[in-house]
Structures are given as structure tokens and as C-alpha cells.
CSV table of C-alpha atoms and ligand atoms in Angstrom, one decimal:
chain,number,residue,atom,x,y,z
K,3,MET,CA,-27.8,8.8,54.9
K,4,GLU,CA,-30.9,10.8,55.6
K,5,GLU,CA,-34.1,9.7,55.5
K,6,LYS,CA,-36.0,10.0,51.6
K,7,ASN,CA,-39.3,10.7,51.1
K,8,GLY,CA,-39.9,14.0,49.4
K,9,LEU,CA,-40.8,15.0,46.2
K,10,TRP,CA,-38.6,12.6,44.5
K,11,LYS,CA,-40.5,9.8,45.9
K,12,HIS,CA,-43.8,11.7,45.6
K,13,TYR,CA,-42.7,10.6,41.1
K,14,GLU,CA,-41.0,7.3,42.0
K,15,GLN,CA,-42.9,5.1,39.5
K,16,ASN,CA,-43.0,7.9,37.1
K,17,PHE,CA,-39.8,9.7,36.3
K,18,ARG,CA,-37.0,11.3,38.0
K,19,VAL,CA,-37.2,14.5,40.0
K,20,GLY,CA,-33.8,16.5,39.9
K,21,ALA,CA,-32.0,19.6,41.3
K,22,VAL,CA,-28.7,21.1,40.5
K,23,LEU,CA,-25.8,21.2,42.5
K,24,ASN,CA,-22.2,24.2,41.9
K,25,GLY,CA,-19.1,23.9,43.7
K,26,PHE,CA,-20.6,26.6,46.4
K,27,THR,CA,-23.3,24.8,46.8
K,28,VAL,CA,-22.6,22.0,47.3
K,29,ARG,CA,-20.7,22.7,50.4
K,30,ASP,CA,-23.5,24.1,52.0
K,31,PRO,CA,-24.9,21.2,54.8
K,32,GLU,CA,-28.7,22.9,54.3
K,33,ILE,CA,-29.2,22.7,50.9
K,34,THR,CA,-26.5,19.1,50.5
K,35,GLY,CA,-29.9,18.0,53.1
K,36,LEU,CA,-32.1,19.0,50.9
K,37,ILE,CA,-30.8,17.8,47.9
K,38,CYS,CA,-31.3,14.6,49.6
K,39,ARG,CA,-34.4,14.4,51.0
K,40,GLU,CA,-36.6,15.8,47.7
K,41,PHE,CA,-34.8,15.2,44.3
K,42,ASN,CA,-33.6,11.6,42.6
K,43,SER,CA,-31.5,13.0,40.3
K,44,VAL,CA,-28.4,15.8,39.7
K,45,THR,CA,-26.8,18.4,37.2
K,46,CYS,CA,-23.5,19.8,37.8
K,47,GLU,CA,-24.3,23.8,36.7
K,48,ASN,CA,-21.0,24.8,35.6
K,49,GLU,CA,-18.9,22.3,36.2
K,50,LEU,CA,-18.8,20.0,33.7
K,51,LYS,CA,-18.2,22.2,30.7
K,52,PRO,CA,-16.0,22.4,28.1
K,53,GLU,CA,-14.3,25.3,30.1
K,54,ALA,CA,-14.8,23.7,33.5
K,55,THR,CA,-13.0,19.9,31.4
K,56,MET,CA,-11.4,21.3,29.5
K,57,VAL,CA,-7.2,21.0,29.7
K,58,ARG,CA,-5.1,23.4,27.6
K,59,GLU,CA,-1.9,22.3,29.1
K,60,ARG,CA,-1.7,18.7,29.2
K,61,SER,CA,-3.9,18.3,25.9
K,62,GLU,CA,-0.9,17.2,23.3
K,63,GLY,CA,-1.8,16.8,19.3
K,64,ASN,CA,-5.1,16.3,19.0
K,65,ASN,CA,-5.8,14.8,22.9
K,66,ILE,CA,-7.5,17.1,24.5
K,67,ALA,CA,-7.1,16.7,27.9
K,68,VAL,CA,-10.2,16.5,30.8
K,69,SER,CA,-10.3,17.3,34.6
K,70,LEU,CA,-12.8,16.8,36.5
K,71,GLU,CA,-11.7,18.8,39.4
K,72,ALA,CA,-14.2,21.4,39.7
K,73,ALA,CA,-17.1,19.1,39.3
K,74,ALA,CA,-15.4,16.6,42.4
K,75,PRO,CA,-17.1,17.0,45.3
K,76,ILE,CA,-20.6,17.2,43.8
K,77,LEU,CA,-19.8,14.0,41.6
K,78,LYS,CA,-18.4,12.7,45.2
K,79,PHE,CA,-22.1,14.0,47.0
K,80,CYS,CA,-23.9,11.8,44.4
K,81,GLU,CA,-21.8,8.2,44.3
K,82,ASP,CA,-22.1,8.7,48.6
K,83,ASN,CA,-25.5,9.1,47.8
K,84,GLY,CA,-26.7,7.4,45.6
K,85,ILE,CA,-28.1,10.4,43.8
K,86,ALA,CA,-28.3,10.3,40.1
K,87,LEU,CA,-26.1,12.6,37.8
K,88,ARG,CA,-27.9,14.1,34.6
K,89,GLY,CA,-24.1,15.0,32.3
K,90,HIS,CA,-24.0,18.2,31.4
K,91,THR,CA,-22.8,19.1,28.4
K,92,LEU,CA,-20.4,18.1,25.7
K,93,VAL,CA,-20.5,20.2,22.5
K,94,TRP,CA,-21.9,23.4,23.2
K,95,HIS,CA,-20.9,26.9,21.7
K,96,SER,CA,-21.2,28.8,24.4
K,97,GLN,CA,-18.6,27.7,27.4
K,98,THR,CA,-16.4,26.3,25.9
K,99,PRO,CA,-12.8,27.2,24.9
K,100,ARG,CA,-12.2,29.4,21.9
K,101,TRP,CA,-9.0,27.1,22.2
K,102,PHE,CA,-10.6,24.7,21.5
K,103,PHE,CA,-11.7,25.7,17.9
K,104,THR,CA,-8.5,27.3,16.1
K,105,GLU,CA,-5.7,25.2,14.3
K,106,ASP,CA,-2.8,26.0,17.1
K,107,MET,CA,-4.3,25.7,19.8
K,108,THR,CA,-4.6,29.2,21.0
K,109,PRO,CA,-7.5,31.8,22.2
K,110,ASP,CA,-7.0,34.2,19.1
K,111,GLY,CA,-5.8,31.7,15.7
K,112,ALA,CA,-7.4,30.7,12.9
K,113,PHE,CA,-10.1,28.1,13.5
K,114,ALA,CA,-8.7,24.3,12.6
K,115,SER,CA,-10.4,21.8,9.4
K,116,ARG,CA,-13.0,19.4,10.6
K,117,GLU,CA,-10.3,16.7,10.5
K,118,THR,CA,-9.0,18.2,13.1
K,119,ILE,CA,-12.1,18.9,15.5
K,120,ASP,CA,-13.2,15.7,14.7
K,121,CYS,CA,-10.3,13.9,16.5
K,122,ARG,CA,-10.6,16.3,19.3
K,123,LEU,CA,-13.8,15.6,19.9
K,124,GLU,CA,-13.8,11.8,20.2
K,125,SER,CA,-10.7,12.3,23.1
K,126,TYR,CA,-12.9,14.5,24.6
K,127,ILE,CA,-15.8,12.9,24.9
K,128,LYS,CA,-13.8,8.9,25.0
K,129,ASN,CA,-11.6,11.1,28.0
K,130,MET,CA,-14.5,12.5,29.6
K,131,PHE,CA,-16.1,8.8,30.1
K,132,GLU,CA,-13.4,7.0,31.0
K,133,ALA,CA,-12.8,10.1,33.8
K,134,LEU,CA,-16.1,9.4,35.5
K,135,SER,CA,-16.3,6.1,35.7
K,136,SER,CA,-12.4,5.2,36.6
K,137,GLY,CA,-13.4,8.3,39.5
K,138,TYR,CA,-16.5,7.6,40.4
K,139,PRO,CA,-17.2,3.4,39.5
K,140,GLU,CA,-20.8,4.2,41.8
K,141,LEU,CA,-21.9,6.8,40.5
K,142,LYS,CA,-25.4,6.7,37.9
K,143,LEU,CA,-24.4,8.0,35.2
K,144,TYR,CA,-28.4,8.0,33.6
K,145,ALA,CA,-28.6,11.1,31.1
K,146,TYR,CA,-25.8,13.1,29.3
K,147,ASP,CA,-26.3,16.0,27.4
K,148,VAL,CA,-24.6,15.2,23.7
K,149,ALA,CA,-25.2,18.5,22.6
K,150,ASN,CA,-26.5,21.8,23.3
K,151,GLU,CA,-28.3,24.5,21.9
K,152,CYS,CA,-27.7,24.1,18.6
K,153,VAL,CA,-30.5,25.2,17.0
K,154,SER,CA,-31.3,28.6,15.9
K,155,ASP,CA,-34.3,31.1,17.2
K,156,ASP,CA,-34.6,32.4,13.7
K,157,PRO,CA,-37.6,31.4,11.8
K,158,ALA,CA,-35.3,32.1,8.2
K,159,ARG,CA,-32.2,30.1,9.6
K,160,THR,CA,-34.9,26.8,10.8
K,161,ALA,CA,-37.0,27.1,7.4
K,162,ALA,CA,-32.8,26.4,6.5
K,163,ASP,CA,-30.8,23.9,8.0
K,164,GLY,CA,-31.7,25.5,11.4
K,165,MET,CA,-28.5,26.1,12.9
K,166,ARG,CA,-27.6,29.3,14.6
K,167,GLU,CA,-25.6,31.9,12.6
K,168,PRO,CA,-21.5,30.3,12.3
K,169,GLY,CA,-18.7,32.5,14.6
K,170,PHE,CA,-17.8,32.1,17.9
K,171,GLY,CA,-19.5,34.6,20.7
K,172,GLU,CA,-22.8,36.7,20.8
K,173,GLY,CA,-24.4,33.0,19.8
K,174,LYS,CA,-22.9,32.3,16.7
K,175,SER,CA,-21.3,28.7,16.9
K,176,PRO,CA,-17.9,28.0,15.9
K,177,TRP,CA,-19.1,24.2,15.0
K,178,VAL,CA,-21.3,25.8,12.7
K,179,ALA,CA,-18.0,27.3,11.1
K,180,ILE,CA,-15.9,24.4,11.5
K,181,TYR,CA,-18.3,21.5,9.9
K,182,GLY,CA,-19.8,24.2,7.3
K,183,GLY,CA,-23.3,23.3,8.8
K,184,ASP,CA,-25.0,20.8,11.2
K,185,GLY,CA,-22.3,17.6,10.6
K,186,PHE,CA,-21.7,18.2,14.2
K,187,ILE,CA,-24.0,16.9,15.9
K,188,GLU,CA,-24.5,13.3,14.7
K,189,ARG,CA,-21.1,13.1,14.7
K,190,ALA,CA,-21.1,13.6,18.4
K,191,PHE,CA,-24.0,11.1,18.8
K,192,GLU,CA,-21.8,9.2,17.7
K,193,LEU,CA,-19.0,9.3,19.4
K,194,ALA,CA,-21.4,9.3,22.3
K,195,ARG,CA,-23.0,6.1,21.5
K,196,LYS,CA,-19.3,4.7,21.4
K,197,TYR,CA,-18.4,5.3,24.9
K,198,ALA,CA,-21.0,6.2,26.9
K,199,PRO,CA,-21.6,4.1,29.9
K,200,GLU,CA,-24.5,1.2,29.9
K,201,GLY,CA,-27.7,2.9,30.9
K,202,CYS,CA,-26.7,6.2,30.1
K,203,SER,CA,-29.1,8.3,28.0
K,204,LEU,CA,-28.0,10.5,24.9
K,205,PHE,CA,-30.0,13.5,24.5
K,206,TYR,CA,-30.8,16.6,22.8
K,207,ASN,CA,-31.1,19.6,24.9
K,208,ASP,CA,-32.1,23.4,23.7
K,209,TYR,CA,-34.8,25.9,24.9
K,210,ASN,CA,-37.7,28.2,23.8
K,211,GLU,CA,-38.7,24.9,22.3
K,212,TYR,CA,-43.0,25.9,22.8
K,213,TRP,CA,-42.1,28.0,19.6
K,214,ASP,CA,-43.4,26.3,17.2
K,215,HIS,CA,-40.8,27.1,14.2
K,216,LYS,CA,-38.0,25.7,16.9
K,217,ARG,CA,-40.4,22.5,18.4
K,218,GLU,CA,-40.9,21.6,14.5
K,219,PHE,CA,-36.7,21.2,13.5
K,220,ILE,CA,-35.6,20.3,17.4
K,221,TYR,CA,-38.7,17.6,16.2
K,222,GLY,CA,-37.3,16.3,12.8
K,223,LEU,CA,-33.6,16.6,13.7
K,224,CYS,CA,-34.0,14.1,16.6
K,225,ARG,CA,-36.7,12.3,14.8
K,226,ARG,CA,-33.6,11.5,12.4
K,227,LEU,CA,-31.7,10.7,15.3
K,228,TYR,CA,-33.4,8.6,17.2
K,229,GLU,CA,-34.2,6.6,14.1
K,230,LYS,CA,-30.2,6.1,14.0
K,231,GLY,CA,-30.1,4.4,16.9
K,232,LEU,CA,-27.8,7.7,18.0
K,233,LEU,CA,-30.2,9.5,20.6
K,234,ASP,CA,-32.1,8.5,22.8
K,235,GLY,CA,-34.2,12.0,24.4
K,236,ILE,CA,-35.0,15.3,24.2
K,237,GLY,CA,-34.2,17.4,26.7
K,238,MET,CA,-36.8,20.5,27.1
K,239,GLN,CA,-34.4,23.6,28.8
K,240,SER,CA,-37.5,25.4,30.4
K,241,HIS,CA,-36.5,28.8,31.4
K,242,ILE,CA,-40.7,29.4,31.8
K,243,SER,CA,-42.5,32.6,33.2
K,244,ALA,CA,-45.7,32.2,35.7
K,245,GLU,CA,-47.9,33.5,33.2
K,246,PRO,CA,-50.2,30.7,32.2
K,247,ASP,CA,-50.8,32.1,28.3
K,248,GLY,CA,-48.7,33.5,26.3
K,249,PHE,CA,-45.4,32.6,24.8
K,250,THR,CA,-44.5,29.7,26.9
K,251,GLY,CA,-47.9,29.2,28.8
K,252,VAL,CA,-49.0,25.9,29.4
K,253,ALA,CA,-51.0,24.9,25.9
K,254,ALA,CA,-47.9,26.2,23.5
K,255,TYR,CA,-45.3,24.1,26.1
K,256,THR,CA,-48.1,21.1,26.4
K,257,ALA,CA,-47.6,21.0,22.7
K,258,ALA,CA,-44.0,20.8,22.5
K,259,LEU,CA,-43.7,18.0,25.3
K,260,GLU,CA,-46.3,15.9,23.3
K,261,LYS,CA,-44.7,16.2,20.1
K,262,PHE,CA,-41.5,15.4,21.3
K,263,ALA,CA,-42.9,12.7,23.1
K,264,SER,CA,-44.6,11.1,19.7
K,265,ILE,CA,-41.6,9.7,17.9
K,266,GLY,CA,-40.8,7.4,21.3
K,267,CYS,CA,-38.3,8.6,22.7
K,268,GLU,CA,-37.5,9.2,26.1
K,269,VAL,CA,-38.2,13.4,27.5
K,270,GLN,CA,-36.8,15.2,29.8
K,271,ILE,CA,-37.4,19.0,31.2
K,272,THR,CA,-34.3,19.2,32.1
K,273,GLU,CA,-33.5,22.6,33.7
K,274,LEU,CA,-37.3,23.8,34.9
K,275,ASP,CA,-37.1,27.5,36.5
K,276,ILE,CA,-40.5,29.7,36.5
K,277,SER,CA,-39.6,32.8,36.7
K,278,CYS,CA,-42.2,35.7,38.9
K,279,GLU,CA,-41.0,38.2,36.7
K,280,ARG,CA,-40.2,40.3,39.7
K,281,GLY,CA,-43.5,40.1,41.6
K,282,LYS,CA,-45.3,40.2,38.4
K,283,TYR,CA,-46.6,36.8,39.1
K,284,ASP,CA,-47.3,35.7,42.9
K,285,ALA,CA,-46.2,32.7,44.2
K,286,GLU,CA,-49.8,30.9,44.1
K,287,ALA,CA,-49.8,31.6,40.3
K,288,GLN,CA,-45.8,30.0,39.8
K,289,ALA,CA,-47.5,27.0,41.9
K,290,ALA,CA,-50.4,26.6,39.7
K,291,LYS,CA,-47.7,26.6,36.2
K,292,TYR,CA,-45.2,24.3,38.5
K,293,ARG,CA,-48.1,22.1,38.4
K,294,ALA,CA,-49.7,22.5,35.1
K,295,VAL,CA,-46.1,21.2,34.0
K,296,PHE,CA,-45.7,18.3,36.6
K,297,SER,CA,-49.0,17.0,35.5
K,298,ALA,CA,-47.7,17.7,31.6
K,299,ALA,CA,-45.8,15.3,32.2
K,300,LEU,CA,-47.8,12.7,34.0
K,301,GLU,CA,-50.2,12.4,31.3
K,302,THR,CA,-47.9,11.7,28.6
K,303,ASN,CA,-46.6,9.5,30.5
K,304,ARG,CA,-49.8,8.2,30.3
K,305,ASN,CA,-50.7,8.3,26.9
K,306,GLY,CA,-47.5,6.0,26.6
K,307,GLY,CA,-44.9,9.1,26.8
K,308,ARG,CA,-41.3,8.4,28.4
K,309,VAL,CA,-41.0,11.5,30.1
K,310,SER,CA,-38.0,10.0,32.3
K,311,ALA,CA,-37.5,12.4,34.8
K,312,VAL,CA,-38.0,16.5,34.8
K,313,CYS,CA,-35.5,18.6,36.8
K,314,ILE,CA,-35.4,22.0,38.4
K,315,TRP,CA,-32.4,24.4,37.7
K,316,GLY,CA,-31.4,25.2,40.6
K,317,SER,CA,-31.5,24.5,44.0
K,318,ASN,CA,-33.0,27.6,45.9
K,319,ASP,CA,-34.1,31.0,45.4
K,320,SER,CA,-30.8,32.7,46.4
K,321,ASN,CA,-29.2,30.4,44.4
K,322,THR,CA,-30.4,30.5,41.2
K,323,TRP,CA,-29.2,32.2,37.6
K,324,ILE,CA,-31.5,34.7,36.4
K,325,GLY,CA,-32.0,36.3,40.2
K,326,SER,CA,-32.9,36.0,43.4
K,327,ASP,CA,-35.3,38.5,43.2
K,328,ASN,CA,-37.2,36.8,40.5
K,329,ALA,CA,-37.8,33.6,42.6
K,330,PRO,CA,-37.8,30.8,40.4
K,331,LEU,CA,-37.6,28.1,42.5
K,332,LEU,CA,-39.2,25.4,45.2
K,333,PHE,CA,-37.8,26.8,47.6
K,334,ASP,CA,-36.4,29.7,49.0
K,335,SER,CA,-33.5,31.6,50.5
K,336,ASP,CA,-34.4,29.9,53.5
K,337,ASN,CA,-34.8,26.4,52.0
K,338,LYS,CA,-38.2,26.3,52.8
K,339,PRO,CA,-40.9,24.9,50.7
K,340,LYS,CA,-42.4,27.7,48.9
K,341,ALA,CA,-46.2,26.8,47.7
K,342,ALA,CA,-44.8,25.5,44.3
K,343,TYR,CA,-43.2,22.6,45.9
K,344,PHE,CA,-47.1,21.7,47.8
K,345,ALA,CA,-48.5,21.8,44.5
K,346,LEU,CA,-46.0,19.1,43.2
K,347,MET,CA,-46.6,17.2,46.2
K,348,GLN,CA,-50.5,16.7,45.1
K,349,ALA,CA,-50.0,16.5,41.5
K,350,GLU,CA,-51.3,13.8,40.4
X,21,XIL,C1,-25.9,28.8,33.4
X,21,XIL,C2,-25.7,28.8,34.8
X,21,XIL,O1,-26.9,28.5,35.3
X,21,XIL,C3,-24.8,29.5,34.9
X,21,XIL,O2,-24.6,29.5,36.3
X,21,XIL,C4,-23.4,30.2,33.8
X,21,XIL,O3,-22.8,31.3,34.1
X,21,XIL,C5,-24.5,30.3,32.5
X,21,XIL,O4,-25.6,28.9,32.1
X,21,XIL,N1,-29.1,26.6,29.1
X,21,XIL,C6,-27.7,25.9,29.7
X,21,XIL,C7,-27.4,25.6,31.5
X,21,XIL,O5,-28.1,24.7,29.1
X,21,XIL,O6,-26.0,25.0,31.1
X,21,XIL,C8,-27.3,27.5,30.8
X,21,XIL,O7,-26.5,27.3,32.5
X,21,XIL,C9,-29.0,28.4,31.8
X,21,XIL,C10,-29.2,28.3,30.1
């Protein structure tokens, strides 16, 4: 095990600092070395999503079989190196096979009933937590995104039941179609509460959380779940740009962070990347924005908030979902720390 003295250490008294691994980056010793040195949380980029874990061939009746094969090298790396894992994600309209939702479990059948999906959901959640704890008994699973991206971006919808449009594909939600509204969210949290191991906080995770109408809706939804004892925290994905003001600016961002923290639940920044928008913003502007986000998290905690992790969505600028030309991460393509990294090592 390498000596650990990087970013995670700087923030140890406040929150975990995380990064992402995937099936490719976990095989790159320079990247795994960097993770050991700088971070104390890892999220699997795609390997724990329903499409990577649900196994049609072995599912029987409404019991959804699971496989951790894709995630295995990452889970093993975390377990061996004492790095905590954020689970991502159980209930999502995206990256979930259509057969899970259909009566006959075929990719093109008609949607099943709510009762059927309730059973399948329970088995999936139960089997996932069992596979994780039996396969990786020493793994510290400290947080899990139970439900991801359920709330609509459309102000007309957040003024009503807040959910995405029912359907499949193009951003539509089969969950909403089958449950006829938001009932699947509470159900998923009840089941996660039943099967998650001790010490694993349960999260609702979403994006565009700094958009006022969406922020208010997420606030109400999560407050109700928190008051029922089902939810432990809110995840702010935070795929933002280096612009200091405007839609993803520091003021809008901080307002959302403070509003969510005021519930009393944990808040985690779960998928932070700060795009330079193909050179529109330079490394210094990006560093200032990274520092502002981390400083806002520290300040929230000074004011009694419970920000428990800030996680970066990627390992280096060659391994980012939004394209290397946006250079959104803390390390460049050669794993060299950028201005943003040094700014974070100074933030207080
Ligand atoms: C992204 C991954 O980074 C990509 O590799 C994949 O092709 C699509 O999903 N919100 C989420 C993450 O919750 O799971 C998404 O990850 C990024 C947006």
C-alpha cells in the first residue's frame, strides 16, 4: 500500500474526497496509484449500474439474479486498499435493461404490473447487497445512490408530481409509467433500508440541482423521505462549467447546497467535474471554481451542515465522460496535478 498523504488527508476532518474507476482505469497502475495517494472514496463509473449487474439468463420468476463480475476488479481494489465505496445506482430510468420492466422479461414486451416490479425490485436490491457483503466482506460500503435522476427538468412537471415523463428511452421513465407516479422512490428506499448493511447511508442523487424549480422539488421530496427515516442524504451530481456566475455559478450552486443541508441530512457532491468548455475557460478559472465548490462544502459544515463526501467524476482528463477537450478533472492526461489540484490543497 502506498503512503497516503494527498487530497483526502487535507479534508479528512470534514468529508471524504472521491474519484471514479471503471473497468479500464482500474487496470492502469499509474491511475490506481494516484487513487491510493489522493482519494478515500471510489465510485464505479458504470459497473454497478443495473445494466451491468442484472442477469436475465439466471433470473427466475421475479427473482432478479445479479452479477458483480464487471465491478469485481474495482471492488477488490477498494477492499485491498481500504478505500470506501459509493454504490451507484439501484433505481434509474437509464442504463437499466428494458427486459427488467416487461411482463415476459423480453426486451420488447409490454410493461409488467406494479406488483410484479415491486417483487423484482425487492429481489434486485436484496441480491445486490448480499452479493456485495458476501463477496467483499471487508469492503466499506459507506453510501449508496438508491434512486438517481427521477425529477424532471421541466418546470411544468416540477409544479405537479415532479417526475419525468412516463415511457422508455429519450429520458422517459419506465418507473413512472409502471407506478403511475413517484411511488417507486419511497418503495426503493424502504427496500434499501431493509437490506443495506450498517453504516451505508442511503442517497437520492440528481443533477441540475442548482436550478431553482428543481432544487425546490428535490428539497421537498428528500425532506419527506428523511423525516420518515428512509433517506440519509442528498447527492448533488455537479457536472458544471468553470463559469463563475450564471446557471451553474457559485451563487446558484451554494444556494442549493445550503438548502439541502438545512434539512439536517447528509449532503454529498457525488459526480463533480468542471468543464473548461473546449478552452473557453483556462486552468486558473477552473481552479477558482473547484476551490469555490470545496470551500462552500467546508463552510456548510462550519454552519452545522453534514457534507460527508465530495467526489470527482473521473480519474484524469483522458478518462472523462464529457470529453478530454473539456479538461474537467484535477489531473491531466499524464496524471500530473493541475492548478485546480493545488487550489484544493489550500482551500479552507
Ligand atoms: C455516465 C458515465 O460516466 C458514462 O461512461 C456512461 O456512458 C453514461 O453514464 N449521471 C450519472 C452517471 O448518474 O451515472 C453518469 O455516468 C453521468 C451522469
